[in-house]
Amino acid sequence: MGWIRFLRRRFWDEERAREIQSYIEMETDENIARGMPSEQARAAAHRKFGNSTYIREEIHRMNTIGFIESLWQDLKYAFRSLCRNPGFAATAILTLAIGIGANTAVFSVVDAMVLRPLPYQESRQLVSVTWESRDSLDARDGGWLPNSHYRSDEIEDWRAQKSIFSGVEPYYQWSDADLNPENSDALDAIPIATGMLPMLGVQPKLGRGFLPEEGQPGRNNVVLLSNGYWVREFGGDPAVLGRAFTRDNRMYTIVGIMPGNFEFPVGRKPDAWMPWTKESNGGMFSLVARLRPGLHIDQAQRDASLVSGRIRTEPAFKKGGFPYLSHLKRALDSKTRTALLAMFCAVGFVFVIACANVANMMLSRGATRQREIAIRRAIGSSRARLIQHFLVESFMLAIAGGITAFLFASWMARLIISRLHIGINSQLLDPGLAQNGRLLVFMGIITVLACLLSGLIPAFRSARRSRIPGLTETSRISGDTAALQRVQFVFQSLQMGLALVLLMGAGLMAHSFMRLTLTKPGFNTANLWRLEVKVPSKPQGVAALALYDQLKTLVQSIPGVRAATISRGTPAARQFSYFRIPKGETGAGAAVPQFFVDPDYFATLGIPIVAGRNFGSEDDVSSTPVAIIDARCAERFWPGQSPIGRQLRLQAGSLPRTIVGVAAPVKTGIYAEPRSCQLYEPFSRSPRYASIVLRIDGKAGPVLARARSIVETLSPKTEISDIASFDNLYAIQDAGVADAPRSCLILMLIFALIGLATAAVGIYGLLSYSVARRTPEIGVRMALGAAGGHIRMLLIRVIWMPVIVGISMGVLASLGLTRFLRTLLYEISPHDPVTIVLVIAFLLLVALAACWLPCRRAVRVDPMTALRVE
Amino acid sequence: MPKKGTPPIQGDMLQGTLDLLVLQTLVLGPAHGHTIAHVIEHQSENVLQVEHGSLYPSLHRLENRGWIASFWGSSENNRKARYYRLTPAGRKQLADHISRWDLLVKAINRIIRPATE
């Protein structure tokens, strides 16, 4: 093999030198035996040999140039040959590009969410500090949220533990925009302590970090912008440094811009970061700490547990809990993980199908290049050389495909993330494709894989022939067709099988999605309107309550308003809080939508209370905290029992809520699963930012206008910031916010269809080639009187077997594989028979369609022309 | 004897036929480079004079192609020498080469000696 010799040139050179030396010795001996004196003998031997240095150089050159020359020859030839067959080249390149590109796109998503190293200095020494109990540790499900602490003394106490931590900094994990998703003006800025950036070891790329005095209440109106936000909102203009902008009636001064890869908290790239103060967000915080250099986390954990008695924190934490240190890392919940994995497999299948297609195409081409191969063998080309030749050609195709893929993979990755809505934003993909070393390596590997998968078998097949029949045969019916057909059979059925698995996955998801959409929302959406009220003065407590009460009374008096209610959080709006239920009951925790509603809420929306009681005027700030949960939630956490009277604990440290009623479950969005719980609390307990929900009789227009004018006269600068109708929010075409199931489905469908299309093109190509090859034979048959149908049957038999085999194997494979999709499927079994039957039928239909054109061509063959070609 | 300084390989035709000669020499059994060189010289009754050194690139090329294989052994004088033997592929190549050589010779003869037909 040329390249082995190339790499071991020096070894061979020494070998040859030794060999030449031994020749000289032998010749010298002979000369001495003939009677020459020894010096003359040696001289004569050298003369007889010739110029030994020259010979050695020549062999060395053979090793070097021989290989490089052959490679260069192959490259030139491959390029010319592909240019001569632009159709083949374009199809092959495009097919490979799709395979490579899709894989790279999905990999970049996986990379951004899982593999990418954290952008902090020595991130292994950074830990999050939380208080956990045995139960809460057990109840973790991937997408874990750190708990929020209340007592700022805790920070000082931890900082005092200099033997464990070299730094402890607080931050708050939610921004204004997270907590008030209906307020489109809220700033998405995460509060972090002024010492956080130095502890993480990250500098802003422009401007400066936070100063310690900016961590004081009232002085923290400064922000560090994220790179993405800076580019999006300010066009990447460096002059914005030092300037101020207003959001939600507050002014923020820009002091710096963070680098593009910075994320905090882990897995999030908010628009900006601002200084955390003891007063912001009620002084709640989560903790990140840096371990003392050289300290291992296990040791630190032990030390922390030992000193936990000295740390001042909420009694609720301490009771049965212990401080828990864990490495900072991106966490994914099981749904996201499954979705990503499914996508990775799907795209992998598409890749194999694409490579199989190209391999098939190359095999067919190889069969028509028999003459050329025969000539090469005849003039002495070794088998290795032939294989090298073919591999170079497929390598060229793969490289071209890779380059094409590079161009659109970045776009595709962004598309995937932005559509997938699985809790990450597309900013996570910064820096882009070109600068990400891991991605480029992956692309390289995939390209080489593509080259090998599509080129190896055709290369070996072409080089395998031991006879040299091509020179003597003139007809196009080449020898060795049986073996060739077997290989193509294998490829074809492989493609069919993979396409079936893909379709099965997509089909199941489609079926599940349909079920989801058809489930009723759980309340009466007809003529129900939501108006978001924006009050710039941000009243709190009693003042707010009074304001909203007044608003409600006024609105209720508008003719045409059948019912009105005030609430913060409505179905179809993203709301959440994290609540835990102490083990003893079930121990699980969940992030669930939380609604603050007044007693008229359930009546207005038409949600029946199925157990217990509604909220009443007795439930206000001063009474025991109460809550109403929905029936599904109740069933999930207290199966078979009544939840009335039981307690829920929300953020640790807050008072537990007593459940007083159970409401019927509601879908929080058209595509949301009724599986998610709803938690209702009285609005009077937290009378902040709210919406009015109205049920209107008759024409909505005038009523809404009246309502708007009422709101505007209510208090200075009050206005309605958004109006939405629930009919629209729950209509199919408006995806709204949580449309993860739909996006996932769309992507799976796209991949499945791409795979199917590729496989179908494969069938079409194979059959066309078959027809072309057998034209003389068909001509003969038709001349002998065969009917069109007979010819068609002949051809169908060529591809029918691989299709049937492929489908059978595919069905078996999917029966085994689809159970991994269980978490993504809603009320559909992974072995749903309806889906299986439909998918098989669809595949058969497509296969049939792919046959149609070549069959038609075959039947149209004119016997006379066909026979003349022979 | 070819003059010192002239390129050892005289034309591609000689290179091709040199391969043939080497292969033929090895039919009778393995030999090392020195032996092969002398056999060719003597068997052709000294007509074919090739600088012995030019044999080695040829051996190298043949080994590259897998037509001959090499191994280290000891020679008659108990010196270490590199021996070559014919491989099955090489045997086949030899047969092909010989038949083509015959064809070539016959064709050329037909042209230059049409009278003998």
Coordinates of N, CA and C in Angstrom, one line a residue, chain A residues 286-479:
Chain A
S286 N -30.0 32.6 45.4 CA -29.4 31.2 45.4 C -27.9 31.5 45.5
L287 N -27.2 30.4 45.8 CA -25.8 30.6 46.1 C -24.9 29.9 45.1
V288 N -23.8 30.5 44.7 CA -22.7 29.9 43.9 C -21.5 30.1 44.7
A289 N -20.6 29.1 44.9 CA -19.4 29.3 45.6 C -18.2 28.7 44.9
R290 N -17.0 29.2 45.2 CA -15.8 28.6 44.6 C -15.1 27.9 45.7
L291 N -14.8 26.6 45.5 CA -14.1 25.8 46.5 C -12.7 26.4 46.7
R292 N -12.1 26.2 47.8 CA -10.7 26.6 48.1 C -9.9 25.8 47.1
P293 N -8.8 26.4 46.5 CA -8.0 25.7 45.6 C -7.5 24.4 46.1
G294 N -7.6 23.3 45.4 CA -7.1 22.0 45.8 C -8.1 21.2 46.6
L295 N -9.2 21.9 47.0 CA -10.2 21.1 47.8 C -11.1 20.3 46.9
H296 N -11.3 19.1 47.2 CA -12.2 18.3 46.4 C -13.6 18.4 46.9
I297 N -14.5 18.2 46.0 CA -15.9 18.5 46.3 C -16.5 17.6 47.4
D298 N -16.0 16.4 47.4 CA -16.5 15.4 48.5 C -16.0 15.9 49.8
Q299 N -14.8 16.3 49.9 CA -14.3 16.8 51.2 C -15.0 18.0 51.6
A300 N -15.2 18.9 50.6 CA -15.9 20.1 50.9 C -17.3 19.8 51.4
Q301 N -18.0 18.8 50.8 CA -19.3 18.5 51.2 C -19.3 18.0 52.7
R302 N -18.3 17.2 53.0 CA -18.2 16.7 54.4 C -18.1 17.9 55.4
D303 N -17.1 18.8 55.0 CA -16.9 19.9 55.8 C -18.1 20.8 56.0
A304 N -18.8 21.0 54.9 CA -20.0 21.9 54.9 C -21.0 21.3 55.9
S305 N -21.2 20.0 55.8 CA -22.2 19.3 56.6 C -21.8 19.5 58.1
L306 N -20.5 19.4 58.4 CA -20.1 19.6 59.7 C -20.4 20.9 60.3
V307 N -20.2 22.0 59.5 CA -20.4 23.3 60.1 C -21.8 23.8 59.9
S308 N -22.7 23.0 59.4 CA -24.1 23.5 59.0 C -24.8 24.0 60.2
G309 N -24.4 23.5 61.4 CA -25.1 24.0 62.6 C -24.9 25.5 62.8
R310 N -23.7 26.0 62.3 CA -23.4 27.4 62.6 C -23.9 28.3 61.5
I311 N -24.5 27.8 60.5 CA -25.0 28.7 59.4 C -26.4 29.1 59.7
R312 N -26.6 30.4 59.6 CA -28.0 30.9 59.9 C -28.8 30.9 58.6
T313 N -29.8 30.1 58.6 CA -30.7 30.1 57.5 C -32.1 29.8 57.9
E314 N -33.0 29.6 57.0 CA -34.4 29.4 57.4 C -34.6 28.1 58.2
P315 N -35.3 28.2 59.2 CA -35.5 26.9 60.0 C -36.1 25.8 59.1
A316 N -36.9 26.2 58.2 CA -37.5 25.2 57.3 C -36.4 24.4 56.6
F317 N -35.3 25.1 56.2 CA -34.3 24.4 55.5 C -33.6 23.4 56.5
K318 N -33.3 23.9 57.7 CA -32.5 23.2 58.6 C -33.2 21.9 59.1
K319 N -34.5 22.0 59.1 CA -35.2 20.8 59.7 C -35.1 19.7 58.7
G320 N -34.3 18.7 59.1 CA -34.2 17.5 58.3 C -33.4 17.7 57.0
G321 N -32.8 18.9 56.9 CA -32.0 19.2 55.7 C -30.6 19.4 55.9
F322 N -29.8 19.4 54.9 CA -28.3 19.6 55.0 C -27.9 20.4 53.8
P323 N -26.7 21.1 54.0 CA -26.2 21.8 52.9 C -25.7 20.9 51.8
Y324 N -26.0 21.1 50.6 CA -25.7 20.2 49.5 C -24.8 21.0 48.5
L325 N -23.7 20.5 48.2 CA -22.8 21.1 47.2 C -22.9 20.3 45.9
S326 N -23.1 20.9 44.8 CA -23.0 20.2 43.5 C -22.4 21.0 42.4
H327 N -21.7 20.3 41.6 CA -21.0 21.1 40.5 C -22.0 21.8 39.6
L328 N -21.5 22.9 39.1 CA -22.4 23.7 38.2 C -22.4 22.9 36.9
K329 N -23.6 22.6 36.4 CA -23.7 21.9 35.1 C -25.1 22.2 34.6
R330 N -25.1 22.0 33.3 CA -26.4 22.2 32.6 C -27.3 21.0 32.9
A331 N -28.5 21.2 33.3 CA -29.4 20.1 33.6 C -30.5 20.0 32.6
L332 N -30.9 18.9 32.2 CA -32.0 18.7 31.3 C -33.0 17.9 31.9
D333 N -34.3 18.2 31.7 CA -35.3 17.3 32.2 C -35.5 16.2 31.2
S334 N -36.2 15.2 31.7 CA -36.3 13.9 30.9 C -37.0 14.2 29.6
K335 N -37.9 15.1 29.5 CA -38.6 15.3 28.2 C -37.6 15.9 27.2
T336 N -36.8 16.9 27.7 CA -35.9 17.5 26.7 C -34.9 16.5 26.3
R337 N -34.4 15.7 27.3 CA -33.4 14.7 27.0 C -33.9 13.7 25.9
T338 N -35.2 13.2 26.1 CA -35.7 12.3 25.2 C -35.9 12.9 23.8
A339 N -36.3 14.2 23.8 CA -36.5 14.8 22.5 C -35.2 14.9 21.8
L340 N -34.2 15.3 22.5 CA -32.9 15.5 21.8 C -32.3 14.2 21.3
L341 N -32.5 13.1 22.2 CA -32.0 11.8 21.8 C -32.7 11.3 20.5
A342 N -34.1 11.5 20.6 CA -34.9 11.0 19.4 C -34.4 11.8 18.2
M343 N -34.2 13.0 18.3 CA -33.7 13.8 17.1 C -32.4 13.3 16.6
F344 N -31.5 13.0 17.6 CA -30.2 12.6 17.2 C -30.2 11.3 16.5
C345 N -31.1 10.4 16.9 CA -31.2 9.1 16.2 C -31.8 9.3 14.9
A346 N -32.9 10.1 14.9 CA -33.6 10.3 13.6 C -32.6 10.8 12.5
V347 N -31.8 11.8 13.0 CA -30.9 12.4 12.0 C -29.8 11.4 11.6
G348 N -29.4 10.5 12.6 CA -28.4 9.5 12.3 C -29.0 8.6 11.2
F349 N -30.2 8.2 11.3 CA -30.8 7.3 10.3 C -30.8 8.0 9.0
V350 N -31.2 9.3 9.0 CA -31.2 10.0 7.7 C -29.8 9.9 7.1
F351 N -28.8 10.1 7.9 CA -27.4 10.0 7.4 C -27.1 8.7 6.8
V352 N -27.5 7.6 7.5 CA -27.2 6.3 6.9 C -27.9 6.1 5.6
I353 N -29.2 6.5 5.6 CA -30.0 6.4 4.3 C -29.3 7.1 3.2
A354 N -28.8 8.3 3.5 CA -28.2 9.1 2.5 C -26.9 8.4 2.0
C355 N -26.1 7.9 2.9 CA -24.9 7.3 2.5 C -25.2 6.0 1.7
A356 N -26.2 5.3 2.1 CA -26.6 4.0 1.4 C -27.0 4.4 0.0
N357 N -27.7 5.5 -0.2 CA -28.1 6.0 -1.5 C -26.9 6.2 -2.4
V358 N -25.9 7.0 -1.8 CA -24.8 7.4 -2.6 C -24.0 6.1 -2.9
A359 N -23.9 5.2 -2.0 CA -23.2 3.9 -2.2 C -23.8 3.2 -3.4
N360 N -25.1 3.1 -3.3 CA -25.9 2.4 -4.4 C -25.6 3.1 -5.8
M361 N -25.6 4.4 -5.8 CA -25.3 5.1 -7.0 C -23.9 4.8 -7.5
M362 N -23.0 4.7 -6.6 CA -21.6 4.4 -7.0 C -21.5 3.0 -7.5
L363 N -22.2 2.1 -6.9 CA -22.2 0.7 -7.3 C -22.7 0.6 -8.7
S364 N -23.8 1.3 -9.0 CA -24.3 1.3 -10.4 C -23.3 1.9 -11.3
R365 N -22.7 3.0 -10.9 CA -21.7 3.6 -11.8 C -20.5 2.6 -12.0
G366 N -20.1 2.0 -10.9 CA -19.0 1.0 -11.0 C -19.3 0.0 -12.0
A367 N -20.5 -0.5 -12.1 CA -20.8 -1.6 -13.0 C -20.6 -1.1 -14.5
T368 N -20.8 0.2 -14.7 CA -20.7 0.7 -16.1 C -19.2 1.1 -16.3
R369 N -18.4 1.1 -15.3 CA -17.0 1.5 -15.5 C -16.1 0.2 -15.6
Q370 N -16.7 -0.9 -15.8 CA -16.0 -2.1 -15.8 C -14.8 -2.1 -16.8
R371 N -15.0 -1.5 -18.0 CA -14.0 -1.4 -19.0 C -12.8 -0.7 -18.4
E372 N -13.1 0.4 -17.8 CA -12.0 1.3 -17.3 C -11.2 0.5 -16.3
I373 N -12.0 -0.2 -15.4 CA -11.3 -0.9 -14.3 C -10.4 -2.0 -14.9
A374 N -11.0 -2.7 -15.9 CA -10.2 -3.8 -16.6 C -8.9 -3.3 -17.1
I375 N -9.0 -2.2 -17.8 CA -7.7 -1.6 -18.4 C -6.7 -1.3 -17.3
R376 N -7.3 -0.7 -16.2 CA -6.3 -0.4 -15.1 C -5.7 -1.6 -14.6
R377 N -6.5 -2.7 -14.4 CA -5.8 -3.9 -13.9 C -4.8 -4.4 -14.8
A378 N -5.2 -4.3 -16.1 CA -4.3 -4.9 -17.1 C -2.9 -4.2 -17.1
I379 N -2.9 -2.9 -17.0 CA -1.6 -2.2 -17.0 C -0.9 -2.3 -15.6
G380 N -1.4 -3.1 -14.8 CA -0.6 -3.3 -13.6 C -1.0 -2.6 -12.3
S381 N -2.2 -2.0 -12.3 CA -2.6 -1.4 -11.1 C -3.0 -2.4 -10.0
S382 N -2.4 -2.2 -8.9 CA -2.7 -3.2 -7.8 C -4.1 -2.9 -7.3
R383 N -4.6 -3.9 -6.5 CA -6.0 -3.7 -6.0 C -6.0 -2.6 -5.0
A384 N -5.0 -2.4 -4.2 CA -5.0 -1.3 -3.3 C -5.1 0.0 -4.0
R385 N -4.4 0.1 -5.1 CA -4.4 1.3 -5.9 C -5.8 1.6 -6.4
L386 N -6.5 0.6 -6.8 CA -7.9 0.7 -7.3 C -8.8 1.2 -6.2
I387 N -8.6 0.6 -5.0 CA -9.4 1.0 -3.9 C -9.2 2.4 -3.6
Q388 N -7.9 2.8 -3.6 CA -7.5 4.2 -3.3 C -8.2 5.1 -4.3
H389 N -8.2 4.7 -5.5 CA -8.8 5.5 -6.6 C -10.3 5.8 -6.3
F390 N -11.0 4.7 -6.0 CA -12.4 4.9 -5.7 C -12.7 5.7 -4.5
L391 N -11.9 5.4 -3.5 CA -12.1 6.2 -2.2 C -11.8 7.6 -2.4
V392 N -10.9 8.0 -3.2 CA -10.6 9.4 -3.5 C -11.8 10.0 -4.1
E393 N -12.5 9.3 -5.0 CA -13.7 9.9 -5.6 C -14.8 10.1 -4.6
S394 N -15.0 9.1 -3.7 CA -16.1 9.3 -2.8 C -15.7 10.3 -1.7
F395 N -14.4 10.5 -1.5 CA -13.9 11.5 -0.6 C -14.2 12.9 -1.1
M396 N -14.0 13.0 -2.4 CA -14.3 14.3 -3.0 C -15.8 14.6 -2.9
L397 N -16.6 13.7 -3.1 CA -18.0 13.9 -3.0 C -18.3 14.3 -1.5
A398 N -17.7 13.6 -0.6 CA -18.0 13.8 0.8 C -17.6 15.2 1.2
I399 N -16.4 15.6 0.7 CA -15.9 17.0 1.0 C -16.9 18.0 0.5
A400 N -17.2 17.8 -0.8 CA -18.1 18.8 -1.4 C -19.4 18.8 -0.6
G401 N -19.9 17.7 -0.2 CA -21.2 17.6 0.6 C -21.0 18.3 1.9
G402 N -19.8 18.1 2.5 CA -19.5 18.7 3.8 C -19.5 20.2 3.7
I403 N -18.9 20.8 2.7 CA -18.8 22.2 2.5 C -20.2 22.8 2.3
T404 N -21.0 22.1 1.5 CA -22.4 22.6 1.3 C -23.1 22.6 2.6
A405 N -22.9 21.5 3.4 CA -23.6 21.3 4.6 C -23.2 22.4 5.6
F406 N -22.0 22.8 5.6 CA -21.5 23.8 6.5 C -22.3 25.1 6.3
L407 N -22.6 25.4 5.0 CA -23.3 26.6 4.7 C -24.7 26.7 5.4
F408 N -25.4 25.5 5.4 CA -26.7 25.6 5.9 C -26.9 25.0 7.3
A409 N -25.9 24.3 7.8 CA -26.0 23.7 9.1 C -26.3 24.7 10.2
S410 N -25.6 25.8 10.2 CA -25.7 26.8 11.2 C -27.2 27.4 11.2
W411 N -27.7 27.6 10.0 CA -29.0 28.1 9.9 C -30.0 27.1 10.5
M412 N -29.8 25.8 10.1 CA -30.7 24.8 10.6 C -30.7 24.6 12.1
A413 N -29.5 24.8 12.7 CA -29.4 24.6 14.1 C -30.2 25.7 14.8
R414 N -30.1 26.9 14.3 CA -30.8 28.0 14.9 C -32.3 27.8 14.8
L415 N -32.7 27.2 13.6 CA -34.1 26.9 13.4 C -34.6 25.9 14.4
I416 N -33.8 24.9 14.6 CA -34.2 23.8 15.6 C -34.4 24.4 16.9
I417 N -33.4 25.2 17.4 CA -33.6 25.7 18.8 C -34.7 26.7 18.9
S418 N -34.8 27.6 17.9 CA -35.9 28.6 18.0 C -37.3 28.0 17.9
R419 N -37.4 26.9 17.2 CA -38.7 26.3 17.1 C -39.0 25.3 18.2
L420 N -37.9 24.8 18.8 CA -38.2 23.7 19.7 C -38.7 24.1 21.1
H421 N -38.5 25.3 21.5 CA -39.1 25.9 22.7 C -38.9 24.9 23.9
I422 N -37.7 24.3 24.0 CA -37.6 23.4 25.1 C -36.8 24.0 26.2
G423 N -37.0 25.3 26.3 CA -36.5 26.0 27.5 C -35.1 26.5 27.3
I424 N -34.6 26.6 26.0 CA -33.3 27.2 25.8 C -33.5 28.2 24.7
N425 N -32.7 29.2 24.6 CA -32.9 30.1 23.5 C -31.8 30.0 22.5
S426 N -32.0 30.6 21.3 CA -31.0 30.3 20.3 C -29.7 31.1 20.6
Q427 N -29.7 32.0 21.5 CA -28.5 32.7 21.8 C -27.4 31.7 22.3
L428 N -27.9 30.6 22.8 CA -26.9 29.6 23.4 C -26.0 29.1 22.3
L429 N -26.4 29.3 21.0 CA -25.6 28.8 19.9 C -24.4 29.7 19.6
D430 N -24.4 30.9 20.2 CA -23.2 31.7 20.1 C -22.0 31.1 20.8
P431 N -20.8 31.2 20.4 CA -20.3 31.6 19.1 C -20.7 30.6 18.1
G432 N -20.8 31.0 16.8 CA -21.4 30.3 15.8 C -20.6 29.1 15.3
L433 N -21.0 28.5 14.3 CA -20.4 27.2 13.8 C -18.9 27.3 13.6
A434 N -18.5 28.3 12.9 CA -17.2 28.4 12.4 C -16.2 28.4 13.6
Q435 N -16.6 29.1 14.7 CA -15.6 29.2 15.7 C -15.6 28.1 16.7
N436 N -16.5 27.2 16.6 CA -16.6 26.1 17.6 C -15.7 24.9 17.1
G437 N -14.6 24.7 17.8 CA -13.7 23.7 17.4 C -14.4 22.3 17.5
R438 N -15.2 22.0 18.5 CA -15.8 20.7 18.6 C -16.7 20.4 17.4
L439 N -17.4 21.4 17.0 CA -18.3 21.2 15.9 C -17.5 20.9 14.6
L440 N -16.5 21.6 14.4 CA -15.7 21.4 13.2 C -15.1 20.0 13.2
V441 N -14.6 19.6 14.4 CA -14.1 18.2 14.5 C -15.2 17.2 14.2
F442 N -16.4 17.5 14.7 CA -17.5 16.6 14.5 C -17.8 16.5 13.0
M443 N -17.9 17.7 12.4 CA -18.2 17.7 10.9 C -17.1 16.9 10.2
G444 N -15.9 17.1 10.6 CA -14.8 16.4 9.9 C -15.0 14.9 10.0
I445 N -15.3 14.4 11.2 CA -15.5 13.0 11.4 C -16.7 12.5 10.6
I446 N -17.8 13.2 10.6 CA -19.0 12.8 9.9 C -18.7 12.8 8.4
T447 N -17.9 13.7 7.9 CA -17.6 13.7 6.5 C -16.8 12.5 6.1
V448 N -15.8 12.2 7.0 CA -15.0 11.0 6.7 C -15.8 9.7 6.7
L449 N -16.7 9.7 7.7 CA -17.7 8.6 7.8 C -18.5 8.5 6.6
A450 N -19.0 9.6 6.1 CA -19.8 9.6 4.9 C -19.0 9.0 3.7
C451 N -17.8 9.5 3.6 CA -16.9 9.0 2.6 C -16.7 7.5 2.7
L452 N -16.5 7.0 3.9 CA -16.2 5.6 4.0 C -17.5 4.8 3.8
L453 N -18.6 5.2 4.4 CA -19.8 4.4 4.3 C -20.3 4.3 2.9
S454 N -20.1 5.4 2.1 CA -20.7 5.4 0.8 C -19.6 4.9 -0.2
G455 N -18.4 4.9 0.2 CA -17.4 4.6 -0.9 C -16.7 3.2 -0.7
L456 N -16.7 2.8 0.5 CA -15.8 1.6 0.8 C -16.3 0.3 0.1
I457 N -17.6 0.1 0.2 CA -18.1 -1.1 -0.5 C -18.0 -1.1 -2.0
P458 N -18.4 0.0 -2.6 CA -18.2 0.1 -4.0 C -16.8 -0.1 -4.4
A459 N -15.9 0.5 -3.6 CA -14.4 0.5 -3.9 C -14.0 -1.0 -3.9
F460 N -14.3 -1.7 -2.8 CA -13.9 -3.0 -2.7 C -14.5 -3.9 -3.7
R461 N -15.7 -3.7 -4.1 CA -16.4 -4.5 -5.1 C -15.7 -4.3 -6.4
S462 N -15.4 -3.1 -6.8 CA -14.7 -2.9 -8.1 C -13.4 -3.6 -8.1
A463 N -12.7 -3.6 -7.0 CA -11.3 -4.1 -7.0 C -11.3 -5.6 -6.9
R464 N -12.5 -6.2 -6.6 CA -12.5 -7.6 -6.2 C -12.3 -8.5 -7.4
R465 N -12.7 -8.1 -8.6 CA -12.8 -9.0 -9.7 C -11.4 -9.6 -10.0
S466 N -11.4 -10.9 -10.1 CA -10.1 -11.5 -10.4 C -9.9 -11.7 -11.9
R467 N -11.0 -11.9 -12.6 CA -10.8 -12.0 -14.1 C -10.8 -10.6 -14.7
I468 N -10.5 -10.5 -15.9 CA -10.6 -9.2 -16.6 C -11.5 -9.4 -17.8
P469 N -12.8 -9.5 -17.5 CA -13.8 -9.7 -18.6 C -14.1 -8.5 -19.4
G470 N -13.9 -7.3 -18.8 CA -14.4 -6.1 -19.4 C -13.8 -5.8 -20.8
L471 N -12.6 -6.2 -21.0 CA -11.9 -5.9 -22.2 C -12.5 -6.7 -23.4
T472 N -13.0 -7.9 -23.1 CA -13.5 -8.7 -24.2 C -15.0 -8.6 -24.4
E473 N -15.7 -8.2 -23.4 CA -17.1 -8.1 -23.6 C -17.6 -6.7 -24.2
T474 N -18.5 -6.7 -25.0 CA -19.0 -5.5 -25.6 C -20.4 -5.1 -25.1
S475 N -21.1 -6.1 -24.7 CA -22.5 -5.8 -24.3 C -22.5 -5.1 -23.0
R476 N -23.6 -4.5 -22.7 CA -23.7 -3.8 -21.4 C -24.2 -4.7 -20.3
I477 N -24.5 -5.9 -20.7 CA -24.9 -6.9 -19.6 C -23.6 -7.4 -19.0
S478 N -23.2 -6.8 -17.9 CA -21.9 -7.1 -17.4 C -21.9 -8.4 -16.5
G479 N -20.8 -8.9 -16.3 CA -20.7 -10.1 -15.5 C -20.9 -9.8 -14.0

